[in-house]
Amino acid sequence: MKAAPVYQPDALDLCLLQALQLDGRAPFSRIAEVLGVSDQTVARRYRRLRSEVRLRVLGMADHSRLGRTDWIVRLRCTPDAATPLADALARRPDTSYIGLMSGGTEVMCAMKPRSREDRDELLLERLPRTRRVTSVDAYCVLHHFYGGPLGWLNKIDALEPAQEAALRPAPPETVAQPVVLDTLDEALLELLRHDGRTTALDLATATGRTESVIKRRLHRLRGTGVLYFDVEHDHEPFGHGTEAVLWLRVEPTRLRSVGQALAGHRQVRFAAMVSGRANVVVSVLCRTTEELFAYLADQVGSLAGVRAAEAVPTLREVKALTYDPRR
């Protein structure tokens, strides 16, 4: 029996991915018009990407707009505990990334607690008492350099500048105070967290409200920057098979310049200043380990103010934005 052919994304697939990163709820008709193809072609490509590379468009909440703080946790444990621990954390709604890291005895977890109580329950009570967890290091995210609304697909340059401009939504307004959510807002964010392209009609049915009310709420959530959309997909079919997390020690006076430089690097998916001795954490995506080496030696190593760098390869991404047990 012949093996099934390996799916090879083409230029149109990349254009569609970047279009969805720019506006996850853009109608297929609008995307088709900008790309110069038919609505049916865009819909067909979208379905194929969902099937072949597990494409998902997900609605995410920007916690900085809500006055909430994100955390990154490094957990070290015995080898037999890593996978079940990662799976258990991935099923929690307040985690947004889980990775099994080099050596199979470290789990990295990005968490978005809704309250101080939720944070303390996980960091101070549940994790320290978990069997076979040998250490817990928690880092408070102090400032984002890249990530969140700025997805990695913005860097692939599949679209022409004019196409990007036609698809990019208006930037969110500046908010002086944290946005306060009510029960309907929370319900919509929860529904969109599972499928960012859920129609207004389906959202109305699920919440018991009218479509007009739902559309106004979505407009408000997007306008205040609370709601943004991110694209999740398998990276290997696109030639990116090496993922790693970098922990950098950066001189305080160089934090802004280093962060701005990192944000512009094509390999960088996420970069932030965090508490702790390693005060900058970076998630990178490369084609090969040799490319990762070159990136560390030539780009990170040349940044003024970087005193030390620890590179931790990702063995398996258990959760990117949502938990998929097939990962």
mmCIF file of C-alpha atoms in Angstrom:
data_model
loop_
_atom_site.group_PDB
_atom_site.id
_atom_site.type_symbol
_atom_site.label_atom_id
_atom_site.label_comp_id
_atom_site.label_asym_id
_atom_site.label_seq_id
_atom_site.Cartn_x
_atom_site.Cartn_y
_atom_site.Cartn_z
ATOM 1 C CA MET A 1 0.000 0.000 0.000
ATOM 2 C CA LYS A 2 1.342 3.413 -0.984
ATOM 3 C CA ALA A 3 1.723 6.026 1.721
ATOM 4 C CA ALA A 4 -0.661 8.955 1.508
ATOM 5 C CA PRO A 5 0.968 11.945 -0.210
ATOM 6 C CA VAL A 6 2.295 14.605 2.132
ATOM 7 C CA TYR A 7 0.237 17.767 1.915
ATOM 8 C CA GLN A 8 2.184 20.630 0.360
ATOM 9 C CA PRO A 9 0.675 24.090 1.007
ATOM 10 C CA ASP A 10 1.038 26.528 -1.880
ATOM 11 C CA ALA A 11 1.166 30.315 -2.249
ATOM 12 C CA LEU A 12 -2.612 30.692 -2.110
ATOM 13 C CA ASP A 13 -2.759 28.718 1.150
ATOM 14 C CA LEU A 14 -0.167 31.071 2.657
ATOM 15 C CA CYS A 15 -2.136 34.110 1.487
ATOM 16 C CA LEU A 16 -5.286 32.713 3.093
ATOM 17 C CA LEU A 17 -3.476 32.028 6.370
ATOM 18 C CA GLN A 18 -2.099 35.553 6.525
ATOM 19 C CA ALA A 19 -5.498 37.006 5.606
ATOM 20 C CA LEU A 20 -7.108 35.125 8.494
ATOM 21 C CA GLN A 21 -4.363 36.308 10.845
ATOM 22 C CA LEU A 22 -5.141 39.882 9.875
ATOM 23 C CA ASP A 23 -8.894 39.454 10.350
ATOM 24 C CA GLY A 24 -10.071 36.096 11.617
ATOM 25 C CA ARG A 25 -13.726 36.895 10.941
ATOM 26 C CA ALA A 26 -13.281 38.355 7.468
ATOM 27 C CA PRO A 27 -15.976 36.941 5.128
ATOM 28 C CA PHE A 28 -14.697 34.562 2.487
ATOM 29 C CA SER A 29 -16.170 36.888 -0.143
ATOM 30 C CA ARG A 30 -13.975 39.741 1.068
ATOM 31 C CA ILE A 31 -10.852 37.566 1.202
ATOM 32 C CA ALA A 32 -11.633 36.193 -2.261
ATOM 33 C CA GLU A 33 -11.995 39.677 -3.719
ATOM 34 C CA VAL A 34 -8.644 40.791 -2.302
ATOM 35 C CA LEU A 35 -6.866 37.609 -3.442
ATOM 36 C CA GLY A 36 -8.477 37.651 -6.886
ATOM 37 C CA VAL A 37 -10.123 34.221 -6.632
ATOM 38 C CA SER A 38 -13.665 32.956 -6.192
ATOM 39 C CA ASP A 39 -15.534 32.617 -2.906
ATOM 40 C CA GLN A 40 -15.763 28.878 -3.525
ATOM 41 C CA THR A 41 -11.990 28.617 -3.910
ATOM 42 C CA VAL A 42 -11.379 30.338 -0.570
ATOM 43 C CA ALA A 43 -13.983 28.164 1.176
ATOM 44 C CA ARG A 44 -12.500 25.006 -0.351
ATOM 45 C CA ARG A 45 -8.951 25.954 0.641
ATOM 46 C CA TYR A 46 -10.115 26.789 4.169
ATOM 47 C CA ARG A 47 -11.757 23.373 4.549
ATOM 48 C CA ARG A 48 -8.664 21.629 3.227
ATOM 49 C CA LEU A 49 -6.378 23.508 5.596
ATOM 50 C CA ARG A 50 -8.629 22.567 8.505
ATOM 51 C CA SER A 51 -8.347 18.931 7.483
ATOM 52 C CA GLU A 52 -4.688 18.745 6.468
ATOM 53 C CA VAL A 53 -2.898 21.092 8.905
ATOM 54 C CA ARG A 54 -5.554 21.407 11.631
ATOM 55 C CA LEU A 55 -6.166 25.082 10.903
ATOM 56 C CA ARG A 56 -8.294 26.864 13.479
ATOM 57 C CA VAL A 57 -9.234 30.511 13.878
ATOM 58 C CA LEU A 58 -9.728 31.297 17.555
ATOM 59 C CA GLY A 59 -11.001 34.310 19.437
ATOM 60 C CA MET A 60 -8.605 35.338 22.189
ATOM 61 C CA ALA A 61 -8.883 37.835 25.049
ATOM 62 C CA ASP A 62 -6.130 40.418 25.472
ATOM 63 C CA HIS A 63 -5.643 40.347 29.237
ATOM 64 C CA SER A 64 -3.707 43.590 29.251
ATOM 65 C CA ARG A 65 -6.932 45.336 28.213
ATOM 66 C CA LEU A 66 -8.717 43.734 31.155
ATOM 67 C CA GLY A 67 -6.143 44.675 33.780
ATOM 68 C CA ARG A 68 -5.096 41.048 34.199
ATOM 69 C CA THR A 69 -1.560 39.654 34.367
ATOM 70 C CA ASP A 70 -0.189 36.703 32.397
ATOM 71 C CA TRP A 71 2.312 34.224 33.809
ATOM 72 C CA ILE A 72 4.819 31.768 32.369
ATOM 73 C CA VAL A 73 5.629 28.707 34.461
ATOM 74 C CA ARG A 74 8.541 26.278 34.136
ATOM 75 C CA LEU A 75 7.817 22.948 35.778
ATOM 76 C CA ARG A 76 10.448 20.297 36.299
ATOM 77 C CA CYS A 77 9.296 16.796 37.075
ATOM 78 C CA THR A 78 10.205 13.146 36.822
ATOM 79 C CA PRO A 79 10.145 11.731 33.259
ATOM 80 C CA ASP A 80 7.015 9.643 33.836
ATOM 81 C CA ALA A 81 5.064 12.687 35.010
ATOM 82 C CA ALA A 82 5.735 15.137 32.182
ATOM 83 C CA THR A 83 3.143 13.990 29.648
ATOM 84 C CA PRO A 84 0.195 13.522 32.044
ATOM 85 C CA LEU A 85 1.041 16.829 33.736
ATOM 86 C CA ALA A 86 1.155 18.646 30.391
ATOM 87 C CA ASP A 87 -2.146 17.096 29.315
ATOM 88 C CA ALA A 88 -3.824 18.052 32.584
ATOM 89 C CA LEU A 89 -2.631 21.653 32.318
ATOM 90 C CA ALA A 90 -3.633 21.829 28.652
ATOM 91 C CA ARG A 91 -7.240 21.012 29.520
ATOM 92 C CA ARG A 92 -7.475 24.051 31.788
ATOM 93 C CA PRO A 93 -9.226 27.043 30.184
ATOM 94 C CA ASP A 94 -6.735 29.467 31.759
ATOM 95 C CA THR A 95 -3.685 28.066 29.931
ATOM 96 C CA SER A 96 -2.802 29.222 26.416
ATOM 97 C CA TYR A 97 0.381 27.297 25.667
ATOM 98 C CA ILE A 98 1.837 24.028 26.944
ATOM 99 C CA GLY A 99 5.101 22.548 25.722
ATOM 100 C CA LEU A 100 7.086 19.439 26.588
ATOM 101 C CA MET A 101 10.631 20.714 26.601
ATOM 102 C CA SER A 102 14.106 19.282 26.015
ATOM 103 C CA GLY A 103 14.916 16.184 28.038
ATOM 104 C CA GLY A 104 11.285 15.332 28.707
ATOM 105 C CA THR A 105 11.479 16.480 32.318
ATOM 106 C CA GLU A 106 10.335 20.078 31.827
ATOM 107 C CA VAL A 107 6.898 21.441 31.040
ATOM 108 C CA MET A 108 6.417 25.050 30.019
ATOM 109 C CA CYS A 109 3.026 26.592 30.678
ATOM 110 C CA ALA A 110 1.655 30.011 29.725
ATOM 111 C CA MET A 111 -1.302 30.847 31.923
ATOM 112 C CA LYS A 112 -3.896 33.607 31.907
ATOM 113 C CA PRO A 113 -5.596 33.582 35.311
ATOM 114 C CA ARG A 114 -8.779 35.613 35.579
ATOM 115 C CA SER A 115 -8.154 36.574 39.177
ATOM 116 C CA ARG A 116 -5.552 36.542 41.934
ATOM 117 C CA GLU A 117 -7.429 33.657 43.526
ATOM 118 C CA ASP A 118 -7.175 31.562 40.346
ATOM 119 C CA ARG A 119 -3.461 32.360 40.102
ATOM 120 C CA ASP A 120 -2.763 31.418 43.709
ATOM 121 C CA GLU A 121 -4.822 28.234 43.445
ATOM 122 C CA LEU A 122 -2.592 26.969 40.651
ATOM 123 C CA LEU A 123 0.807 28.390 41.578
ATOM 124 C CA LEU A 124 0.725 28.190 45.359
ATOM 125 C CA GLU A 125 -1.501 25.210 46.017
ATOM 126 C CA ARG A 126 -2.099 22.814 43.142
ATOM 127 C CA LEU A 127 1.289 22.662 41.398
ATOM 128 C CA PRO A 128 3.560 22.543 44.478
ATOM 129 C CA ARG A 129 1.492 19.656 45.809
ATOM 130 C CA THR A 130 1.470 17.699 42.537
ATOM 131 C CA ARG A 131 3.314 14.405 42.870
ATOM 132 C CA ARG A 132 6.588 14.052 40.964
ATOM 133 C CA VAL A 133 6.862 17.806 40.320
ATOM 134 C CA THR A 134 10.356 18.661 41.545
ATOM 135 C CA SER A 135 10.364 22.454 41.039
ATOM 136 C CA VAL A 136 8.073 25.292 40.009
ATOM 137 C CA ASP A 137 9.399 28.588 38.638
ATOM 138 C CA ALA A 138 6.765 31.227 37.877
ATOM 139 C CA TYR A 139 7.521 34.361 35.857
ATOM 140 C CA CYS A 140 5.198 37.347 35.724
ATOM 141 C CA VAL A 141 4.886 38.862 32.233
ATOM 142 C CA LEU A 142 5.741 42.532 32.685
ATOM 143 C CA HIS A 143 5.683 43.709 29.072
ATOM 144 C CA HIS A 144 4.906 42.152 25.682
ATOM 145 C CA PHE A 145 7.275 42.894 22.813
ATOM 146 C CA TYR A 146 5.556 40.568 20.336
ATOM 147 C CA GLY A 147 2.683 38.103 20.384
ATOM 148 C CA GLY A 148 -1.000 38.252 21.238
ATOM 149 C CA PRO A 149 -2.727 40.295 18.506
ATOM 150 C CA LEU A 150 0.563 40.292 16.570
ATOM 151 C CA GLY A 151 0.663 36.739 15.265
ATOM 152 C CA TRP A 152 3.645 35.049 13.622
ATOM 153 C CA LEU A 153 1.761 34.771 10.323
ATOM 154 C CA ASN A 154 2.008 38.544 9.999
ATOM 155 C CA LYS A 155 5.692 37.956 9.175
ATOM 156 C CA ILE A 156 5.393 35.519 6.271
ATOM 157 C CA ASP A 157 4.928 38.239 3.614
ATOM 158 C CA ALA A 158 2.523 36.144 1.544
ATOM 159 C CA LEU A 159 0.306 39.156 0.807
ATOM 160 C CA GLU A 160 1.176 42.269 -1.115
ATOM 161 C CA PRO A 161 1.149 45.511 0.941
ATOM 162 C CA ALA A 162 -2.041 46.645 -0.794
ATOM 163 C CA GLN A 163 -3.729 43.331 0.030
ATOM 164 C CA GLU A 164 -2.691 43.627 3.666
ATOM 165 C CA ALA A 165 -4.087 47.143 3.844
ATOM 166 C CA ALA A 166 -7.384 45.989 2.335
ATOM 167 C CA LEU A 167 -7.793 43.204 4.891
ATOM 168 C CA ARG A 168 -6.394 44.803 8.025
ATOM 169 C CA PRO A 169 -9.175 45.995 10.376
ATOM 170 C CA ALA A 170 -9.066 49.361 12.064
ATOM 171 C CA PRO A 171 -6.754 49.373 15.108
ATOM 172 C CA PRO A 172 -8.467 49.169 18.499
ATOM 173 C CA GLU A 173 -9.032 52.327 20.469
ATOM 174 C CA THR A 174 -6.801 53.323 23.361
ATOM 175 C CA VAL A 175 -8.428 52.573 26.697
ATOM 176 C CA ALA A 176 -7.414 54.524 29.797
ATOM 177 C CA GLN A 177 -8.934 52.048 32.256
ATOM 178 C CA PRO A 178 -9.323 48.260 32.209
ATOM 179 C CA VAL A 179 -12.379 47.128 30.276
ATOM 180 C CA VAL A 180 -15.098 45.611 32.475
ATOM 181 C CA LEU A 181 -16.853 42.539 31.109
ATOM 182 C CA ASP A 182 -20.351 41.336 31.913
ATOM 183 C CA THR A 183 -21.765 37.813 31.688
ATOM 184 C CA LEU A 184 -22.637 38.148 27.986
ATOM 185 C CA ASP A 185 -19.118 39.326 27.153
ATOM 186 C CA GLU A 186 -17.638 36.389 29.038
ATOM 187 C CA ALA A 187 -19.996 33.960 27.293
ATOM 188 C CA LEU A 188 -19.056 35.304 23.860
ATOM 189 C CA LEU A 189 -15.338 35.105 24.608
ATOM 190 C CA GLU A 190 -15.740 31.502 25.752
ATOM 191 C CA LEU A 191 -17.620 30.527 22.578
ATOM 192 C CA LEU A 192 -15.154 32.299 20.297
ATOM 193 C CA ARG A 193 -12.223 30.719 22.140
ATOM 194 C CA HIS A 194 -13.306 27.421 20.563
ATOM 195 C CA ASP A 195 -14.170 28.805 17.112
ATOM 196 C CA GLY A 196 -13.476 32.411 16.240
ATOM 197 C CA ARG A 197 -15.588 32.204 13.086
ATOM 198 C CA THR A 198 -18.796 31.161 14.841
ATOM 199 C CA THR A 199 -21.558 33.095 13.099
ATOM 200 C CA ALA A 200 -23.490 35.855 14.836
ATOM 201 C CA LEU A 201 -26.627 33.741 14.421
ATOM 202 C CA ASP A 202 -25.054 30.775 16.209
ATOM 203 C CA LEU A 203 -23.680 33.050 18.931
ATOM 204 C CA ALA A 204 -27.154 34.547 19.364
ATOM 205 C CA THR A 205 -28.718 31.094 19.619
ATOM 206 C CA ALA A 206 -26.142 29.937 22.165
ATOM 207 C CA THR A 207 -26.556 33.017 24.379
ATOM 208 C CA GLY A 208 -30.284 33.611 23.960
ATOM 209 C CA ARG A 209 -29.777 37.108 22.555
ATOM 210 C CA THR A 210 -30.621 38.688 19.203
ATOM 211 C CA GLU A 211 -28.165 38.915 16.333
ATOM 212 C CA SER A 212 -28.172 42.709 16.534
ATOM 213 C CA VAL A 213 -27.159 42.580 20.204
ATOM 214 C CA ILE A 214 -24.404 40.075 19.431
ATOM 215 C CA LYS A 215 -23.026 42.173 16.581
ATOM 216 C CA ARG A 216 -22.917 45.269 18.791
ATOM 217 C CA ARG A 217 -21.088 43.358 21.529
ATOM 218 C CA LEU A 218 -18.576 41.923 19.075
ATOM 219 C CA HIS A 219 -17.978 45.395 17.689
ATOM 220 C CA ARG A 220 -17.346 46.703 21.222
ATOM 221 C CA LEU A 221 -15.073 43.832 22.208
ATOM 222 C CA ARG A 222 -13.003 44.241 19.059
ATOM 223 C CA GLY A 223 -13.033 48.037 19.197
ATOM 224 C CA THR A 224 -11.642 48.078 22.733
ATOM 225 C CA GLY A 225 -8.994 45.519 21.812
ATOM 226 C CA VAL A 226 -10.284 42.935 24.278
ATOM 227 C CA LEU A 227 -11.084 40.462 21.484
ATOM 228 C CA TYR A 228 -8.550 39.550 18.841
ATOM 229 C CA PHE A 229 -8.177 36.532 16.582
ATOM 230 C CA ASP A 230 -5.271 34.165 16.215
ATOM 231 C CA VAL A 231 -4.593 31.319 13.796
ATOM 232 C CA GLU A 232 -3.489 27.874 14.967
ATOM 233 C CA HIS A 233 -2.056 25.262 12.593
ATOM 234 C CA ASP A 234 0.606 22.587 12.302
ATOM 235 C CA HIS A 235 3.962 24.079 11.374
ATOM 236 C CA GLU A 236 5.849 21.121 9.909
ATOM 237 C CA PRO A 237 3.926 21.000 6.588
ATOM 238 C CA PHE A 238 5.173 24.547 6.021
ATOM 239 C CA GLY A 239 8.788 23.523 6.582
ATOM 240 C CA HIS A 240 9.192 24.761 10.161
ATOM 241 C CA GLY A 241 10.143 21.756 12.245
ATOM 242 C CA THR A 242 12.222 23.278 15.041
ATOM 243 C CA GLU A 243 10.674 25.145 17.954
ATOM 244 C CA ALA A 244 12.504 26.480 20.984
ATOM 245 C CA VAL A 245 12.140 28.838 23.921
ATOM 246 C CA LEU A 246 14.973 31.236 24.668
ATOM 247 C CA TRP A 247 15.572 32.598 28.147
ATOM 248 C CA LEU A 248 17.713 35.735 27.913
ATOM 249 C CA ARG A 249 19.473 37.828 30.520
ATOM 250 C CA VAL A 250 19.419 41.416 29.285
ATOM 251 C CA GLU A 251 20.879 44.557 30.819
ATOM 252 C CA PRO A 252 18.023 46.719 32.165
ATOM 253 C CA THR A 253 19.035 49.751 30.106
ATOM 254 C CA ARG A 254 18.891 47.635 26.931
ATOM 255 C CA LEU A 255 15.527 45.949 27.518
ATOM 256 C CA ARG A 256 13.548 48.185 25.166
ATOM 257 C CA SER A 257 16.064 48.064 22.322
ATOM 258 C CA VAL A 258 16.520 44.297 22.618
ATOM 259 C CA GLY A 259 12.765 43.724 22.784
ATOM 260 C CA GLN A 260 12.134 45.885 19.728
ATOM 261 C CA ALA A 261 14.839 44.063 17.793
ATOM 262 C CA LEU A 262 13.445 40.654 18.746
ATOM 263 C CA ALA A 263 9.947 41.684 17.683
ATOM 264 C CA GLY A 264 11.250 42.315 14.185
ATOM 265 C CA HIS A 265 12.961 38.941 13.776
ATOM 266 C CA ARG A 266 11.086 36.585 11.429
ATOM 267 C CA GLN A 267 11.751 33.589 13.702
ATOM 268 C CA VAL A 268 10.096 35.166 16.759
ATOM 269 C CA ARG A 269 6.519 34.166 17.605
ATOM 270 C CA PHE A 270 6.438 35.640 21.099
ATOM 271 C CA ALA A 271 8.740 37.880 23.108
ATOM 272 C CA ALA A 272 8.180 39.460 26.509
ATOM 273 C CA MET A 273 9.948 40.889 29.508
ATOM 274 C CA VAL A 274 9.359 38.784 32.592
ATOM 275 C CA SER A 275 10.311 38.802 36.248
ATOM 276 C CA GLY A 276 13.360 36.802 37.291
ATOM 277 C CA ARG A 277 17.062 36.593 36.472
ATOM 278 C CA ALA A 278 16.319 35.557 32.893
ATOM 279 C CA ASN A 279 14.272 38.664 32.206
ATOM 280 C CA VAL A 280 13.290 38.135 28.539
ATOM 281 C CA VAL A 281 11.561 35.033 27.193
ATOM 282 C CA VAL A 282 11.289 34.350 23.479
ATOM 283 C CA SER A 283 9.473 31.645 21.510
ATOM 284 C CA VAL A 284 11.059 30.977 18.126
ATOM 285 C CA LEU A 285 10.142 28.879 15.106
ATOM 286 C CA CYS A 286 12.881 27.734 12.723
ATOM 287 C CA ARG A 287 13.149 25.342 9.810
ATOM 288 C CA THR A 288 16.041 23.277 11.210
ATOM 289 C CA THR A 289 18.321 23.067 14.220
ATOM 290 C CA GLU A 290 21.060 24.592 12.069
ATOM 291 C CA GLU A 291 18.847 27.619 11.431
ATOM 292 C CA LEU A 292 18.204 27.860 15.180
ATOM 293 C CA PHE A 293 21.969 27.844 15.782
ATOM 294 C CA ALA A 294 22.508 30.556 13.178
ATOM 295 C CA TYR A 295 19.724 32.652 14.670
ATOM 296 C CA LEU A 296 21.237 32.414 18.159
ATOM 297 C CA ALA A 297 24.804 33.041 17.019
ATOM 298 C CA ASP A 298 24.218 35.749 14.442
ATOM 299 C CA GLN A 299 21.092 37.632 15.492
ATOM 300 C CA VAL A 300 20.561 37.131 19.207
ATOM 301 C CA GLY A 301 24.282 37.037 19.897
ATOM 302 C CA SER A 302 24.831 40.360 18.152
ATOM 303 C CA LEU A 303 22.271 42.276 20.225
ATOM 304 C CA ALA A 304 23.940 44.746 22.573
ATOM 305 C CA GLY A 305 22.923 44.100 26.173
ATOM 306 C CA VAL A 306 22.277 40.339 25.956
ATOM 307 C CA ARG A 307 24.456 38.840 28.676
ATOM 308 C CA ALA A 308 23.389 35.193 28.460
ATOM 309 C CA ALA A 309 20.998 32.985 26.510
ATOM 310 C CA GLU A 310 19.535 29.580 27.350
ATOM 311 C CA ALA A 311 17.917 27.752 24.425
ATOM 312 C CA VAL A 312 15.390 25.064 25.350
ATOM 313 C CA PRO A 313 14.069 23.045 22.371
ATOM 314 C CA THR A 314 10.398 22.085 22.343
ATOM 315 C CA LEU A 315 9.947 18.325 22.032
ATOM 316 C CA ARG A 316 6.196 18.506 21.585
ATOM 317 C CA GLU A 317 3.688 21.327 21.570
ATOM 318 C CA VAL A 318 0.816 19.953 23.646
ATOM 319 C CA LYS A 319 -1.308 23.080 23.446
ATOM 320 C CA ALA A 320 -0.896 26.055 21.165
ATOM 321 C CA LEU A 321 -4.073 28.046 21.729
ATOM 322 C CA THR A 322 -6.496 25.227 22.460
ATOM 323 C CA TYR A 323 -5.970 21.645 23.557
ATOM 324 C CA ASP A 324 -5.950 19.007 20.828
ATOM 325 C CA PRO A 325 -5.317 15.462 22.162
ATOM 326 C CA ARG A 326 -3.917 14.463 18.732
ATOM 327 C CA ARG A 327 -0.836 16.634 19.228
#
